[in-house]
C-alpha angles and dihedrals in degrees: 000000000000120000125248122253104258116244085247098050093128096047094043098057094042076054093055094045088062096068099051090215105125113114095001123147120270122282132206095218094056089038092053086054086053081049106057101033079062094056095050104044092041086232131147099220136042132175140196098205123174110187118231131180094282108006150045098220110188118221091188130030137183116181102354110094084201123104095200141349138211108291087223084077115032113125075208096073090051090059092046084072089075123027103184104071136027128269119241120189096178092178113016083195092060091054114096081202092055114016096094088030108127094237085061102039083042152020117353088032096220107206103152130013141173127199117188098192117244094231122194122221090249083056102256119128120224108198129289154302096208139162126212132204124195088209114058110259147154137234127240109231086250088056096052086047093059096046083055104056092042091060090052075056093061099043084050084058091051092048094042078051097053091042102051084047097053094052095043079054088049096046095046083045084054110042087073097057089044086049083053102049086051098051085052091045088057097040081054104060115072091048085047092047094053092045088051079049089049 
């Protein structure tokens, strides 16, 4: 079944667009955080998913050779709905939402998964940070909290990222006027010199 637009939807992806992460080159930072969600959660995929328009495009990525999938069946979507708390899905087969979805009927197999949402300071999720199982499970409540606070990892890695880019912007957008000022300083200092003279 495919997910509903969020009310949000807009304003979510303008929300995306901001962080100019879309179809960027892995990162170790973000692959560390796969890592260890998989770890945790004793599952042999994680993902890192942010939810555009038409896709679920994955940053980071452990046991799922993919880079994105079609946006019509990503679990992702689904946990996008409610952002303030994860997303389980013990037995994909027992879902109504999942149970005839291709990722379950085929590869990857999806059987259990857990989405913990990637939400933005102004309260719009992004996507995920989710791990996938190919046998149905459940989390322990440790589990679930860990998958939590490393998605508020995820969403501090966007932000660093915004950041970093908006003050590169400001700084190229600055080193012409300096250039400038310097030209003029320099234009100014033999008739400042004479008048000093006079």
């Amino acid at each position: 079944m495919k997910a509903p637009l969020p009310a949000d939807e807009r304003a979510r992806l303008d929300a995306l667009g901001r962080y100019d992460i879309l179809d960027t080159d892995a990162e170790g930072a973000y692959d560390d955080i796969t890592q260890i969600a998989s770890y945790i959660a004793q599952t042999p995929i994680a993902l890192i998913s942010l939810v555009d328009g038409a896709r679920q495009w994955f940053k980071s990525s452990v046991g799922l050779p993919v880079r994105e999938t079609s946006r019509d069946f990503a679990f992702c979507a689904h946990a996008l709905l409610d952002s303030d708390q994860p997303l389980v899905v013990p037995d994909t087969l027992n879902d109504e939402r999942f149970f005839d979805n291709p990722l379950v009927t085929g590869a990857p197999d999806i059987r259990f998964y857990a989405g913990a949402p990637l939400v933005t300071s102004d309260r719009h999720a992004l996507g995920t940070l989710c791990v996938i199982d190919r046998t149905p499970r459940e989390l322990s409540a440790e589990q679930l909290r860990a998958l939590t606070a490393l998605s508020r990892q995820v969403v501090a890695l966007l932000e660093l990222r915004r950041m970093s880019t908006e003050l590169k912007r400001a700084s190229d957008e600055r080193e012409p006027h300096c250039c400038q000022l310097e030209d003029s300083k320099r234009q100014l200092e033999a008739p400042n010199a004479r008048l000093h003279e006079i």
